[in-house]
PDB file of C-alpha atoms and ligand atoms in Angstrom:
ATOM      1  CA  MET D  20      71.911 115.286 118.246  1.00  0.00           C
ATOM      2  CA  GLN D  21      72.738 114.134 114.702  1.00  0.00           C
ATOM      3  CA  ASN D  22      71.731 110.544 113.877  1.00  0.00           C
ATOM      4  CA  LEU D  23      75.042 109.262 112.449  1.00  0.00           C
ATOM      5  CA  LYS D  24      75.758 106.223 110.295  1.00  0.00           C
ATOM      6  CA  ILE D  25      78.520 103.710 110.955  1.00  0.00           C
ATOM      7  CA  ALA D  26      79.475 101.163 108.278  1.00  0.00           C
ATOM      8  CA  VAL D  27      80.463  97.855 109.853  1.00  0.00           C
ATOM      9  CA  THR D  28      82.274  95.060 108.017  1.00  0.00           C
ATOM     10  CA  LYS D  29      80.097  91.981 107.524  1.00  0.00           C
ATOM     11  CA  GLY D  30      81.576  88.563 108.295  1.00  0.00           C
ATOM     12  CA  ARG D  31      84.356  87.976 110.812  1.00  0.00           C
ATOM     13  CA  LEU D  32      84.349  91.486 112.317  1.00  0.00           C
ATOM     14  CA  LEU D  33      80.585  91.898 112.708  1.00  0.00           C
ATOM     15  CA  ASP D  34      80.014  89.921 115.901  1.00  0.00           C
ATOM     16  CA  GLU D  35      82.894  91.565 117.774  1.00  0.00           C
ATOM     17  CA  SER D  36      81.825  95.013 116.538  1.00  0.00           C
ATOM     18  CA  LEU D  37      78.347  94.427 117.961  1.00  0.00           C
ATOM     19  CA  THR D  38      79.781  93.075 121.223  1.00  0.00           C
ATOM     20  CA  LEU D  39      81.743  96.328 121.540  1.00  0.00           C
ATOM     21  CA  PHE D  40      78.600  98.392 120.836  1.00  0.00           C
ATOM     22  CA  GLU D  41      76.706  96.393 123.483  1.00  0.00           C
ATOM     23  CA  LYS D  42      79.461  97.087 126.038  1.00  0.00           C
ATOM     24  CA  MET D  43      78.935 100.764 125.177  1.00  0.00           C
ATOM     25  CA  GLY D  44      75.279 100.315 126.132  1.00  0.00           C
ATOM     26  CA  LEU D  45      73.853 100.253 122.597  1.00  0.00           C
ATOM     27  CA  ASP D  46      70.880  97.984 121.978  1.00  0.00           C
ATOM     28  CA  CYS D  47      72.005  95.851 118.995  1.00  0.00           C
ATOM     29  CA  LYS D  48      69.006  93.492 118.843  1.00  0.00           C
ATOM     30  CA  PRO D  49      67.879  94.748 115.411  1.00  0.00           C
ATOM     31  CA  VAL D  50      71.393  94.176 113.976  1.00  0.00           C
ATOM     32  CA  ARG D  51      71.731  90.778 115.661  1.00  0.00           C
ATOM     33  CA  ASN D  52      68.530  89.648 113.923  1.00  0.00           C
ATOM     34  CA  PRO D  53      68.906  91.454 110.629  1.00  0.00           C
ATOM     35  CA  GLY D  54      66.941  89.309 108.180  1.00  0.00           C
ATOM     36  CA  ARG D  55      67.870  90.642 104.741  1.00  0.00           C
ATOM     37  CA  ARG D  56      67.883  94.248 105.935  1.00  0.00           C
ATOM     38  CA  LEU D  57      71.268  95.977 105.638  1.00  0.00           C
ATOM     39  CA  ILE D  58      70.713  99.237 107.556  1.00  0.00           C
ATOM     40  CA  HIS D  59      69.449  99.244 111.145  1.00  0.00           C
ATOM     41  CA  GLN D  60      68.625 102.022 113.586  1.00  0.00           C
ATOM     42  CA  ILE D  61      69.985 101.506 117.099  1.00  0.00           C
ATOM     43  CA  PRO D  62      66.849 102.059 119.226  1.00  0.00           C
ATOM     44  CA  ASN D  63      68.550 103.721 122.204  1.00  0.00           C
ATOM     45  CA  TYR D  64      71.342 105.732 120.519  1.00  0.00           C
ATOM     46  CA  PRO D  65      71.389 108.140 117.548  1.00  0.00           C
ATOM     47  CA  LEU D  66      73.207 105.722 115.256  1.00  0.00           C
ATOM     48  CA  GLN D  67      72.402 103.637 112.202  1.00  0.00           C
ATOM     49  CA  VAL D  68      74.469 100.526 111.502  1.00  0.00           C
ATOM     50  CA  VAL D  69      75.189  99.839 107.829  1.00  0.00           C
ATOM     51  CA  MET D  70      76.443  96.313 107.087  1.00  0.00           C
ATOM     52  CA  ALA D  71      78.866  96.273 104.163  1.00  0.00           C
ATOM     53  CA  LYS D  72      81.816  94.396 102.672  1.00  0.00           C
ATOM     54  CA  ALA D  73      85.211  95.580 103.895  1.00  0.00           C
ATOM     55  CA  PRO D  74      86.329  97.591 100.817  1.00  0.00           C
ATOM     56  CA  ASP D  75      82.878  99.194 100.645  1.00  0.00           C
ATOM     57  CA  VAL D  76      83.101 100.328 104.281  1.00  0.00           C
ATOM     58  CA  ILE D  77      86.046 102.482 103.178  1.00  0.00           C
ATOM     59  CA  THR D  78      84.183 103.726 100.084  1.00  0.00           C
ATOM     60  CA  TYR D  79      81.132 104.793 102.135  1.00  0.00           C
ATOM     61  CA  VAL D  80      83.285 106.554 104.724  1.00  0.00           C
ATOM     62  CA  GLU D  81      85.487 108.277 102.113  1.00  0.00           C
ATOM     63  CA  HIS D  82      82.399 109.586 100.335  1.00  0.00           C
ATOM     64  CA  GLY D  83      80.943 110.765 103.629  1.00  0.00           C
ATOM     65  CA  VAL D  84      77.669 108.827 103.314  1.00  0.00           C
ATOM     66  CA  CYS D  85      78.707 107.044 106.507  1.00  0.00           C
ATOM     67  CA  SER D  86      80.484 109.223 109.088  1.00  0.00           C
ATOM     68  CA  MET D  87      82.319 106.286 110.648  1.00  0.00           C
ATOM     69  CA  GLY D  88      83.348 102.735 109.829  1.00  0.00           C
ATOM     70  CA  ILE D  89      84.824  99.579 111.318  1.00  0.00           C
ATOM     71  CA  VAL D  90      87.222  97.806 108.985  1.00  0.00           C
ATOM     72  CA  GLY D  91      90.371  95.667 109.138  1.00  0.00           C
ATOM     73  CA  LYS D  92      93.809  97.243 108.835  1.00  0.00           C
ATOM     74  CA  ASP D  93      94.407  94.787 105.965  1.00  0.00           C
ATOM     75  CA  THR D  94      91.784  96.539 103.832  1.00  0.00           C
ATOM     76  CA  ILE D  95      93.082  99.970 104.877  1.00  0.00           C
ATOM     77  CA  LEU D  96      96.644  99.055 103.853  1.00  0.00           C
ATOM     78  CA  GLU D  97      95.427  97.714 100.529  1.00  0.00           C
ATOM     79  CA  GLN D  98      93.069 100.579  99.641  1.00  0.00           C
ATOM     80  CA  GLY D  99      94.922 103.573 101.054  1.00  0.00           C
ATOM     81  CA  ASN D 100      93.346 106.022 103.427  1.00  0.00           C
ATOM     82  CA  SER D 101      91.852 109.464 103.011  1.00  0.00           C
ATOM     83  CA  PHE D 102      90.017 109.366 106.344  1.00  0.00           C
ATOM     84  CA  TYR D 103      91.007 109.442 109.993  1.00  0.00           C
ATOM     85  CA  GLU D 104      91.957 106.129 111.575  1.00  0.00           C
ATOM     86  CA  VAL D 105      91.082 106.940 115.167  1.00  0.00           C
ATOM     87  CA  LEU D 106      91.185 103.710 117.184  1.00  0.00           C
ATOM     88  CA  ASP D 107      92.783 100.291 117.089  1.00  0.00           C
ATOM     89  CA  LEU D 108      89.876  98.172 118.339  1.00  0.00           C
ATOM     90  CA  GLY D 109      92.118  95.185 119.084  1.00  0.00           C
ATOM     91  CA  PHE D 110      89.741  92.501 117.841  1.00  0.00           C
ATOM     92  CA  GLY D 111      90.035  90.782 114.467  1.00  0.00           C
ATOM     93  CA  ALA D 112      93.711  90.340 115.288  1.00  0.00           C
ATOM     94  CA  CYS D 113      95.699  88.470 112.667  1.00  0.00           C
ATOM     95  CA  ARG D 114      98.799  89.055 110.562  1.00  0.00           C
ATOM     96  CA  PHE D 115      99.937  89.445 107.021  1.00  0.00           C
ATOM     97  CA  ALA D 116     102.428  86.718 106.147  1.00  0.00           C
ATOM     98  CA  LEU D 117     104.343  85.216 103.262  1.00  0.00           C
ATOM     99  CA  ALA D 118     103.633  81.484 103.033  1.00  0.00           C
ATOM    100  CA  VAL D 119     104.899  78.727 100.758  1.00  0.00           C
ATOM    101  CA  MET D 120     104.352  75.003 100.335  1.00  0.00           C
ATOM    102  CA  ASP D 121     105.992  73.099 103.206  1.00  0.00           C
ATOM    103  CA  GLY D 122     109.727  72.834 102.628  1.00  0.00           C
ATOM    104  CA  PHE D 123     109.839  75.093  99.544  1.00  0.00           C
ATOM    105  CA  ASP D 124     112.888  77.388  99.398  1.00  0.00           C
ATOM    106  CA  PHE D 125     111.327  80.673  98.232  1.00  0.00           C
ATOM    107  CA  TYR D 126     114.678  82.469  97.868  1.00  0.00           C
ATOM    108  CA  GLY D 127     116.452  79.339  96.639  1.00  0.00           C
ATOM    109  CA  ASP D 128     117.599  80.587  93.231  1.00  0.00           C
ATOM    110  CA  TYR D 129     117.621  83.804  91.213  1.00  0.00           C
ATOM    111  CA  LYS D 130     114.429  83.102  89.266  1.00  0.00           C
ATOM    112  CA  LYS D 131     111.800  85.831  89.549  1.00  0.00           C
ATOM    113  CA  ARG D 132     109.212  84.619  92.037  1.00  0.00           C
ATOM    114  CA  ARG D 133     105.436  84.697  91.582  1.00  0.00           C
ATOM    115  CA  VAL D 134     103.237  85.583  94.525  1.00  0.00           C
ATOM    116  CA  ALA D 135      99.449  85.187  94.591  1.00  0.00           C
ATOM    117  CA  THR D 136      97.407  87.440  96.864  1.00  0.00           C
ATOM    118  CA  LYS D 137      94.120  89.211  97.516  1.00  0.00           C
ATOM    119  CA  TYR D 138      96.283  92.193  98.536  1.00  0.00           C
ATOM    120  CA  PRO D 139      98.462  93.162  95.535  1.00  0.00           C
ATOM    121  CA  ASN D 140      99.391  96.614  96.878  1.00  0.00           C
ATOM    122  CA  VAL D 141     100.458  95.184 100.234  1.00  0.00           C
ATOM    123  CA  ALA D 142     102.484  92.432  98.524  1.00  0.00           C
ATOM    124  CA  ARG D 143     104.152  94.826  96.053  1.00  0.00           C
ATOM    125  CA  SER D 144     105.177  97.300  98.722  1.00  0.00           C
ATOM    126  CA  TYR D 145     106.494  94.511 100.963  1.00  0.00           C
ATOM    127  CA  PHE D 146     108.803  93.100  98.302  1.00  0.00           C
ATOM    128  CA  LEU D 147     109.750  96.604  97.143  1.00  0.00           C
ATOM    129  CA  SER D 148     110.850  97.382 100.722  1.00  0.00           C
ATOM    130  CA  LYS D 149     113.048  94.267 100.591  1.00  0.00           C
ATOM    131  CA  GLY D 150     114.426  95.223  97.151  1.00  0.00           C
ATOM    132  CA  ILE D 151     113.121  91.986  95.623  1.00  0.00           C
ATOM    133  CA  ASP D 152     111.423  91.931  92.221  1.00  0.00           C
ATOM    134  CA  VAL D 153     108.412  89.579  92.192  1.00  0.00           C
ATOM    135  CA  SER D 154     105.373  89.086  89.945  1.00  0.00           C
ATOM    136  CA  VAL D 155     102.181  89.657  91.867  1.00  0.00           C
ATOM    137  CA  ILE D 156      99.057  87.783  90.746  1.00  0.00           C
ATOM    138  CA  LYS D 157      95.687  89.015  92.068  1.00  0.00           C
ATOM    139  CA  ILE D 158      93.361  86.289  93.382  1.00  0.00           C
ATOM    140  CA  GLU D 159      89.882  87.039  94.793  1.00  0.00           C
ATOM    141  CA  GLY D 160      89.804  84.461  97.616  1.00  0.00           C
ATOM    142  CA  SER D 161      90.984  81.049  98.845  1.00  0.00           C
ATOM    143  CA  VAL D 162      94.420  82.155  97.701  1.00  0.00           C
ATOM    144  CA  GLU D 163      96.007  79.036  99.255  1.00  0.00           C
ATOM    145  CA  ILE D 164      94.947  77.199  96.086  1.00  0.00           C
ATOM    146  CA  ALA D 165      97.387  79.137  93.861  1.00  0.00           C
ATOM    147  CA  PRO D 166     100.653  77.463  94.944  1.00  0.00           C
ATOM    148  CA  LEU D 167      98.957  74.049  95.072  1.00  0.00           C
ATOM    149  CA  LEU D 168      98.060  74.412  91.395  1.00  0.00           C
ATOM    150  CA  GLY D 169     101.522  75.730  90.520  1.00  0.00           C
ATOM    151  CA  LEU D 170     100.272  79.225  89.696  1.00  0.00           C
ATOM    152  CA  SER D 171     102.590  80.861  92.231  1.00  0.00           C
ATOM    153  CA  ASP D 172     105.656  80.187  94.387  1.00  0.00           C
ATOM    154  CA  GLY D 173     104.019  81.641  97.469  1.00  0.00           C
ATOM    155  CA  ILE D 174     101.149  83.691  98.819  1.00  0.00           C
ATOM    156  CA  VAL D 175     100.830  86.896 100.783  1.00  0.00           C
ATOM    157  CA  ASP D 176      97.699  86.563 102.874  1.00  0.00           C
ATOM    158  CA  ILE D 177      96.146  87.090 106.265  1.00  0.00           C
ATOM    159  CA  VAL D 178      96.765  84.342 108.802  1.00  0.00           C
ATOM    160  CA  GLN D 179      94.607  84.078 111.895  1.00  0.00           C
ATOM    161  CA  THR D 180      94.679  80.580 113.379  1.00  0.00           C
ATOM    162  CA  GLY D 181      96.974  79.170 110.676  1.00  0.00           C
ATOM    163  CA  GLY D 182      94.416  76.396 110.136  1.00  0.00           C
ATOM    164  CA  THR D 183      93.851  77.065 106.421  1.00  0.00           C
ATOM    165  CA  LEU D 184      97.587  77.063 105.677  1.00  0.00           C
ATOM    166  CA  LYS D 185      98.134  73.849 107.633  1.00  0.00           C
ATOM    167  CA  ALA D 186      95.219  72.052 105.996  1.00  0.00           C
ATOM    168  CA  ASN D 187      96.663  72.878 102.590  1.00  0.00           C
ATOM    169  CA  GLY D 188     100.290  71.961 103.260  1.00  0.00           C
ATOM    170  CA  LEU D 189     101.579  75.531 103.445  1.00  0.00           C
ATOM    171  CA  SER D 190     103.607  77.318 106.108  1.00  0.00           C
ATOM    172  CA  VAL D 191     104.591  80.861 106.970  1.00  0.00           C
ATOM    173  CA  ILE D 192     108.162  81.818 106.120  1.00  0.00           C
ATOM    174  CA  GLU D 193     107.923  85.552 106.904  1.00  0.00           C
ATOM    175  CA  ASP D 194     105.634  87.645 109.067  1.00  0.00           C
ATOM    176  CA  ILE D 195     104.845  90.924 107.362  1.00  0.00           C
ATOM    177  CA  ARG D 196     102.818  92.854 109.935  1.00  0.00           C
ATOM    178  CA  ARG D 197     100.136  92.598 112.578  1.00  0.00           C
ATOM    179  CA  ILE D 198      96.618  93.708 111.681  1.00  0.00           C
ATOM    180  CA  SER D 199      93.349  94.280 113.563  1.00  0.00           C
ATOM    181  CA  ALA D 200      90.042  96.129 113.281  1.00  0.00           C
ATOM    182  CA  ARG D 201      90.116  99.936 113.217  1.00  0.00           C
ATOM    183  CA  LEU D 202      87.547 102.676 113.788  1.00  0.00           C
ATOM    184  CA  ILE D 203      87.702 105.154 110.910  1.00  0.00           C
ATOM    185  CA  VAL D 204      86.037 108.573 110.531  1.00  0.00           C
ATOM    186  CA  ASN D 205      85.230 110.737 107.512  1.00  0.00           C
ATOM    187  CA  THR D 206      87.381 113.899 107.657  1.00  0.00           C
ATOM    188  CA  ALA D 207      84.528 116.385 107.061  1.00  0.00           C
ATOM    189  CA  ALA D 208      82.169 114.573 109.457  1.00  0.00           C
ATOM    190  CA  MET D 209      84.821 114.837 112.178  1.00  0.00           C
ATOM    191  CA  LYS D 210      84.429 118.645 112.013  1.00  0.00           C
ATOM    192  CA  LEU D 211      80.694 118.810 111.274  1.00  0.00           C
ATOM    193  CA  TYR D 212      79.590 116.374 113.982  1.00  0.00           C
ATOM    194  CA  LYS D 213      82.475 116.792 116.394  1.00  0.00           C
ATOM    195  CA  PRO D 214      80.499 116.380 119.666  1.00  0.00           C
ATOM    196  CA  GLU D 215      78.671 113.276 118.418  1.00  0.00           C
ATOM    197  CA  ILE D 216      81.777 111.634 116.968  1.00  0.00           C
ATOM    198  CA  PHE D 217      84.074 112.488 119.870  1.00  0.00           C
ATOM    199  CA  GLY D 218      81.374 111.204 122.229  1.00  0.00           C
ATOM    200  CA  PHE D 219      81.197 107.939 120.307  1.00  0.00           C
ATOM    201  CA  ILE D 220      84.999 107.527 120.189  1.00  0.00           C
ATOM    202  CA  GLU D 221      85.267 108.142 123.937  1.00  0.00           C
ATOM    203  CA  LYS D 222      82.561 105.563 124.671  1.00  0.00           C
ATOM    204  CA  CYS D 223      84.438 103.084 122.475  1.00  0.00           C
ATOM    205  CA  ARG D 224      87.737 103.803 124.180  1.00  0.00           C
ATOM    206  CA  ALA D 225      86.195 103.404 127.635  1.00  0.00           C
ATOM    207  CA  SER D 226      84.620 100.068 126.699  1.00  0.00           C
ATOM    208  CA  LEU D 227      87.899  98.762 125.284  1.00  0.00           C
ATOM    209  CA  ALA D 228      89.904  99.739 128.369  1.00  0.00           C
TER     210      ALA D 228
HETATM  211  C1  LIG T1647      91.059  84.354 105.201  1.00  0.00           C
HETATM  212  C2  LIG T1647      92.476  84.271 104.648  1.00  0.00           C
HETATM  213  C3  LIG T1647      92.807  82.811 104.812  1.00  0.00           C
HETATM  214  C4  LIG T1647      92.090  82.455 106.094  1.00  0.00           C
HETATM  215  C5  LIG T1647      93.045  82.518 107.261  1.00  0.00           C
HETATM  216  O1  LIG T1647      90.171  83.969 104.215  1.00  0.00           O
HETATM  217  O2  LIG T1647      92.534  84.725 103.312  1.00  0.00           O
HETATM  218  O3  LIG T1647      92.339  82.051 103.734  1.00  0.00           O
HETATM  219  O4  LIG T1647      91.057  83.433 106.284  1.00  0.00           O
HETATM  220  O5  LIG T1647      92.410  82.118 108.446  1.00  0.00           O
HETATM  221  P1  LIG T1647      93.035  80.993 109.381  1.00  0.00           P
HETATM  222  O6  LIG T1647      94.488  81.313 109.566  1.00  0.00           O
HETATM  223  O7  LIG T1647      92.260  81.111 110.661  1.00  0.00           O
HETATM  224  O8  LIG T1647      92.816  79.677 108.704  1.00  0.00           O
HETATM  225  P2  LIG T1647      88.613  84.107 104.359  1.00  0.00           P
HETATM  226  O9  LIG T1647      88.051  83.101 105.272  1.00  0.00           O
HETATM  227  O10 LIG T1647      88.314  85.531 104.726  1.00  0.00           O
HETATM  228  O11 LIG T1647      88.091  83.740 102.901  1.00  0.00           O
HETATM  229  P3  LIG T1647      88.629  84.055 101.450  1.00  0.00           P
HETATM  230  O12 LIG T1647      90.024  83.494 101.323  1.00  0.00           O
HETATM  231  O13 LIG T1647      87.707  83.359 100.541  1.00  0.00           O
HETATM  232  O14 LIG T1647      88.617  85.538 101.280  1.00  0.00           O
END
């Protein structure tokens, strides 16, 4: 049986990814106590877990150096997809939303609006679908700061608990779409290692059910 690699997103999705693997019977002790090591062999299953940042999970899977990956739909929507998205894993659930400073009327006049976001492609296609011309400003993180400093009229961002928006005096005015973690598979690997990958997907599906 081929020893496959799965790239897993570090940060918020890691713990729930490992909980899923443990439900599938995989021994995740080495990944739970990683030290500074970034690639870990699962002792009782032919799988190596590669811990990477979300956009890099997609890069490794697209290039085929990892056969599979776990990544948020937010990153998939932003980066595009030339891989198979095989399962909605359900966890990491949050939403894309348009938020503004409390009480601000985003559509109040005909001035071109400025929107700050970590997800410029998602924001552009959202406003394009509404037929509204906006300027999109790319921010790398903590995007809630942008309207507070007067850089933008609003933000397009992921909202989970809503705590960050609330703490910064912002509120959602439009929900854009629901997002969650997805299992993705390299297209060539799907053919080359079909029994291994189908076996893994089925185990995942059974543990989610
Ligand atoms: C995300 C997102 C919001 C926050 C939303 O940022 O961009 O800032 O989480 O979560 P909440 O609704 O539960 O408050 P993240 O923590 O990933 O950091 P970043 O903004 O620096 O990328």
